[in-house]
PDB file of C-alpha atoms in Angstrom:
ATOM      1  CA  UNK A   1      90.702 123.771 148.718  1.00  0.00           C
ATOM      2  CA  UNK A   2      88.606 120.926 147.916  1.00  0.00           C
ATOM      3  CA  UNK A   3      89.541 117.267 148.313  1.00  0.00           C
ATOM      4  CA  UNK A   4      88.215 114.910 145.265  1.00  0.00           C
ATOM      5  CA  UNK A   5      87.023 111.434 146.672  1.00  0.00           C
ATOM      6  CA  UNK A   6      89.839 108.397 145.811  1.00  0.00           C
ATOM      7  CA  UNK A   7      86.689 106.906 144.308  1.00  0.00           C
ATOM      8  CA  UNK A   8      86.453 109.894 142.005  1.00  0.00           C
ATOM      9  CA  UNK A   9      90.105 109.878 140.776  1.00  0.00           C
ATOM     10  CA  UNK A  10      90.319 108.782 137.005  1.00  0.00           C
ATOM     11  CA  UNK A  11      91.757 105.342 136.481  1.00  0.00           C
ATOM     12  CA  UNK A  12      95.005 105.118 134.438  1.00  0.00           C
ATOM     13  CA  UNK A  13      94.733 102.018 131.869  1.00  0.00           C
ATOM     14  CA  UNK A  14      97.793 100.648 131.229  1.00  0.00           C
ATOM     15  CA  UNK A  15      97.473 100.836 127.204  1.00  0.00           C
ATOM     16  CA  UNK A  16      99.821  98.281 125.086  1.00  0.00           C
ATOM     17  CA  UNK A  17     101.412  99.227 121.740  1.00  0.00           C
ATOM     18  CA  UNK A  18     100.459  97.167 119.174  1.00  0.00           C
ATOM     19  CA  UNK A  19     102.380  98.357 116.596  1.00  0.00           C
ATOM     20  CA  UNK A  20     104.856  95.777 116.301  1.00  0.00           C
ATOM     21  CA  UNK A  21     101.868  93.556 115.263  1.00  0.00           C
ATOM     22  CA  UNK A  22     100.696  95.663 112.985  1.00  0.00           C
ATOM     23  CA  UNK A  23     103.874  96.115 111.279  1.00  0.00           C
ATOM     24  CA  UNK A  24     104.679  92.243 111.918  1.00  0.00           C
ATOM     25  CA  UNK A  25     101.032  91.014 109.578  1.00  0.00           C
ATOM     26  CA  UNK A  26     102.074  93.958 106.776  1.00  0.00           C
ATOM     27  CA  UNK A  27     105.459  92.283 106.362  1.00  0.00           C
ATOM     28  CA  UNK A  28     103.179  89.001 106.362  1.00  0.00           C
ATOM     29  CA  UNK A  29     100.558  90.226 103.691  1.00  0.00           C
ATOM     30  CA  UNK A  30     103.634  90.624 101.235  1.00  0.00           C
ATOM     31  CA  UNK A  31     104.046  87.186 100.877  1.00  0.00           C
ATOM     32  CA  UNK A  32     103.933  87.569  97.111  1.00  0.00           C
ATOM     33  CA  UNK A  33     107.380  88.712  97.621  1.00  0.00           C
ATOM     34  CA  UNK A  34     109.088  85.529  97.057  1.00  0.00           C
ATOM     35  CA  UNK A  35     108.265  85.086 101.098  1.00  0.00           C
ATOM     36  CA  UNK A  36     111.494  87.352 101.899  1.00  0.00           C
ATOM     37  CA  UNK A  37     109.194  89.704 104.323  1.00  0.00           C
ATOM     38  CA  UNK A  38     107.254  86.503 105.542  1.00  0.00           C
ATOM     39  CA  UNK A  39     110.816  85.126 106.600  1.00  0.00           C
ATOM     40  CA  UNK A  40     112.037  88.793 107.684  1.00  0.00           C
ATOM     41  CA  UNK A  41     108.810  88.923 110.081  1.00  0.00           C
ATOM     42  CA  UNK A  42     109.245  85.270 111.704  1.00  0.00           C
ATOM     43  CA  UNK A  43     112.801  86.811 112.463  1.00  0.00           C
ATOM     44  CA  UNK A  44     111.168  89.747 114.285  1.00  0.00           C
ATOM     45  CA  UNK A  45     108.560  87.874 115.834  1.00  0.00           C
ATOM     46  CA  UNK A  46     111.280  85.165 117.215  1.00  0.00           C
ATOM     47  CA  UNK A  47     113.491  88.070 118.515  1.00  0.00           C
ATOM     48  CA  UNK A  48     110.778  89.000 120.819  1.00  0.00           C
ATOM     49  CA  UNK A  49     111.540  88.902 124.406  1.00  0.00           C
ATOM     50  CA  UNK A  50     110.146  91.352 126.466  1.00  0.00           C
ATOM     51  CA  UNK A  51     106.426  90.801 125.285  1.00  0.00           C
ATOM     52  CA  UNK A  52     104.166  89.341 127.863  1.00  0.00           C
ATOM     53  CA  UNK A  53     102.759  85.771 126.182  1.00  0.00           C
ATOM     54  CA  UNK A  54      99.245  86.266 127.753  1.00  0.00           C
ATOM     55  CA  UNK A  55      98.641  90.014 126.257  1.00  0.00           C
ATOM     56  CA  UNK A  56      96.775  90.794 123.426  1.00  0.00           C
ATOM     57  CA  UNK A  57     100.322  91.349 121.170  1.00  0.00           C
ATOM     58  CA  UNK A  58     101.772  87.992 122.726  1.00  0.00           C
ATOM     59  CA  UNK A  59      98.733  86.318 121.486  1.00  0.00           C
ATOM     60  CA  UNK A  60      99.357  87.569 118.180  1.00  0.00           C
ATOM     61  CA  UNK A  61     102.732  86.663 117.762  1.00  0.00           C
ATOM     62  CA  UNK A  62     102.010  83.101 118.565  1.00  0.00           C
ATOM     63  CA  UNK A  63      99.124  83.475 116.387  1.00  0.00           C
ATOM     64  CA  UNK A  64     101.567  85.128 113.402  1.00  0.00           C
ATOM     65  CA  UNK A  65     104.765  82.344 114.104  1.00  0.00           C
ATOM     66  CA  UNK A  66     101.930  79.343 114.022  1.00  0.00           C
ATOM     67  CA  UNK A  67     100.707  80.862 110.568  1.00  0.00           C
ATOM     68  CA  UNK A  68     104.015  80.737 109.509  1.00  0.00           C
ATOM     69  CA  UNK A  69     104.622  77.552 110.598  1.00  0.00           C
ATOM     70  CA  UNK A  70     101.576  76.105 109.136  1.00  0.00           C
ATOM     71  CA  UNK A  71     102.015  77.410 106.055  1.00  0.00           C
ATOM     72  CA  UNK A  72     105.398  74.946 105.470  1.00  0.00           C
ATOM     73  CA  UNK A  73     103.703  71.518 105.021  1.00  0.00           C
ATOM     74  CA  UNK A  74     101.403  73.090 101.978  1.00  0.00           C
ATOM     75  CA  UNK A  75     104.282  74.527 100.280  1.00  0.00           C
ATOM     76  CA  UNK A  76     106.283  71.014 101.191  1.00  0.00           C
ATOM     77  CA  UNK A  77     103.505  69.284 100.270  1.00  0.00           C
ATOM     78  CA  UNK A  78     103.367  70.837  96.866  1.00  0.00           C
ATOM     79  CA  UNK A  79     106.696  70.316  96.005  1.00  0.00           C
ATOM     80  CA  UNK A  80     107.176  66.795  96.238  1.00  0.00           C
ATOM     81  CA  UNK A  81     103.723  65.679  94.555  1.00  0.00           C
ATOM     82  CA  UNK A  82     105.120  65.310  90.982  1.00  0.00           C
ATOM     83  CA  UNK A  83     102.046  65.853  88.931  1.00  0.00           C
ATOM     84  CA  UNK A  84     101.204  69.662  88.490  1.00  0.00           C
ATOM     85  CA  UNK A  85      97.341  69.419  88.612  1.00  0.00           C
ATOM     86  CA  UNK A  86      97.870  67.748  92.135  1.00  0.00           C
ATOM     87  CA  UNK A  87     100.400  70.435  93.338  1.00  0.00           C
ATOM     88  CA  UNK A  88      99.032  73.851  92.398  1.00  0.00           C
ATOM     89  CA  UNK A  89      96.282  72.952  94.506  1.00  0.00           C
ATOM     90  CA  UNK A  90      98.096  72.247  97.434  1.00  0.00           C
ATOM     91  CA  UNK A  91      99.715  75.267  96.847  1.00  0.00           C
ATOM     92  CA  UNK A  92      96.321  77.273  96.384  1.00  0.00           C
ATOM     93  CA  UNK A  93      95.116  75.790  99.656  1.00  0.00           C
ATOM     94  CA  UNK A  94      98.320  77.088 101.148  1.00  0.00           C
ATOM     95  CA  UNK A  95      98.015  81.052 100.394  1.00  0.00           C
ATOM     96  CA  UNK A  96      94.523  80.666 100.602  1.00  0.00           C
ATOM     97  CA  UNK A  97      94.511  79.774 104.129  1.00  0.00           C
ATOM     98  CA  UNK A  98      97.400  81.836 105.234  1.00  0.00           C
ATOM     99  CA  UNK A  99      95.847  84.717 103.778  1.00  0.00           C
ATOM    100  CA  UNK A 100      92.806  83.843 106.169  1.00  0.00           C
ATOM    101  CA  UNK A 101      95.186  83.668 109.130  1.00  0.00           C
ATOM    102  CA  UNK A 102      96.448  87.156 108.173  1.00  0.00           C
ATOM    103  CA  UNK A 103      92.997  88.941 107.685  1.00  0.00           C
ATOM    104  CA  UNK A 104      91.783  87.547 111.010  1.00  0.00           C
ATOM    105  CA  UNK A 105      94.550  88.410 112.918  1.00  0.00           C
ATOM    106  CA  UNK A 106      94.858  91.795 111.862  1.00  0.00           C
ATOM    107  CA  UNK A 107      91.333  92.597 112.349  1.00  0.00           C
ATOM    108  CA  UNK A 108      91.538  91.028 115.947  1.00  0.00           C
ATOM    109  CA  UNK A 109      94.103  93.262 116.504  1.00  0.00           C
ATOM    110  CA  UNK A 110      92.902  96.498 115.183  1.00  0.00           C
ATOM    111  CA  UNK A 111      90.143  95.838 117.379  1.00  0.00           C
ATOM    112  CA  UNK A 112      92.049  95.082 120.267  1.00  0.00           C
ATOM    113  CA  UNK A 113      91.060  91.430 120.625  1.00  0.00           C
ATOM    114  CA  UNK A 114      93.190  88.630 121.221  1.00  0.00           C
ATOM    115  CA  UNK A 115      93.252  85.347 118.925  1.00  0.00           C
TER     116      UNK A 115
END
């Protein structure tokens, strides 16, 4: 019977489920949806308790809620400049950079990275 070496064990690596994420930015990416899943995944990204704020998924959600956040004074923006030309692009400016927010973050995640 031969003893392996502690040194020669293999390592566990604690490995963190990131699906919530994932499922979190596809609820995000169908903003054209009058916003209802936008709103449905700041609800499930509020809820979230038991998520560690400095892993890889807590980044993410503070990434996601921020995005979410930030996405308000466009949209506020827009509606209370009266003259059209001047609001649509406000509005423009709005999906165009949450749109960024949700590519980036989803490829950080798929990759594993934090944002």
């Amino acid at each position: 019977m031969s003893m392996t070496p502690s040194h020669m064990l293999p390592v566990q690596q604690q490995v963190e489920d990131n699906s919530l994420g994932h499922f979190l930015y596809g609820l995000m990416s169908a903003f054209p949806l009058f916003f209802v899943p936008v709103l449905l995944s700041l609800w499930f990204n509020l809820i979230q308790k038991n998520v560690n704020p400095e892993s890889v998924l807590g980044s993410h959600l503070r990434w996601q809620r921020t995005s979410i956040i930030g996405l308000c004074p466009f949209f506020i923006a827009g509606y209370w400049i009266s003259p059209l030309w001047l609001s649509l692009p406000m509005y423009l400016m709005g999906v165009t950079w949450f749109s960024y927010r949700i590519f980036k973050g989803w490829i950080s995640l798929n990759d594993g990275l934090a944002v």
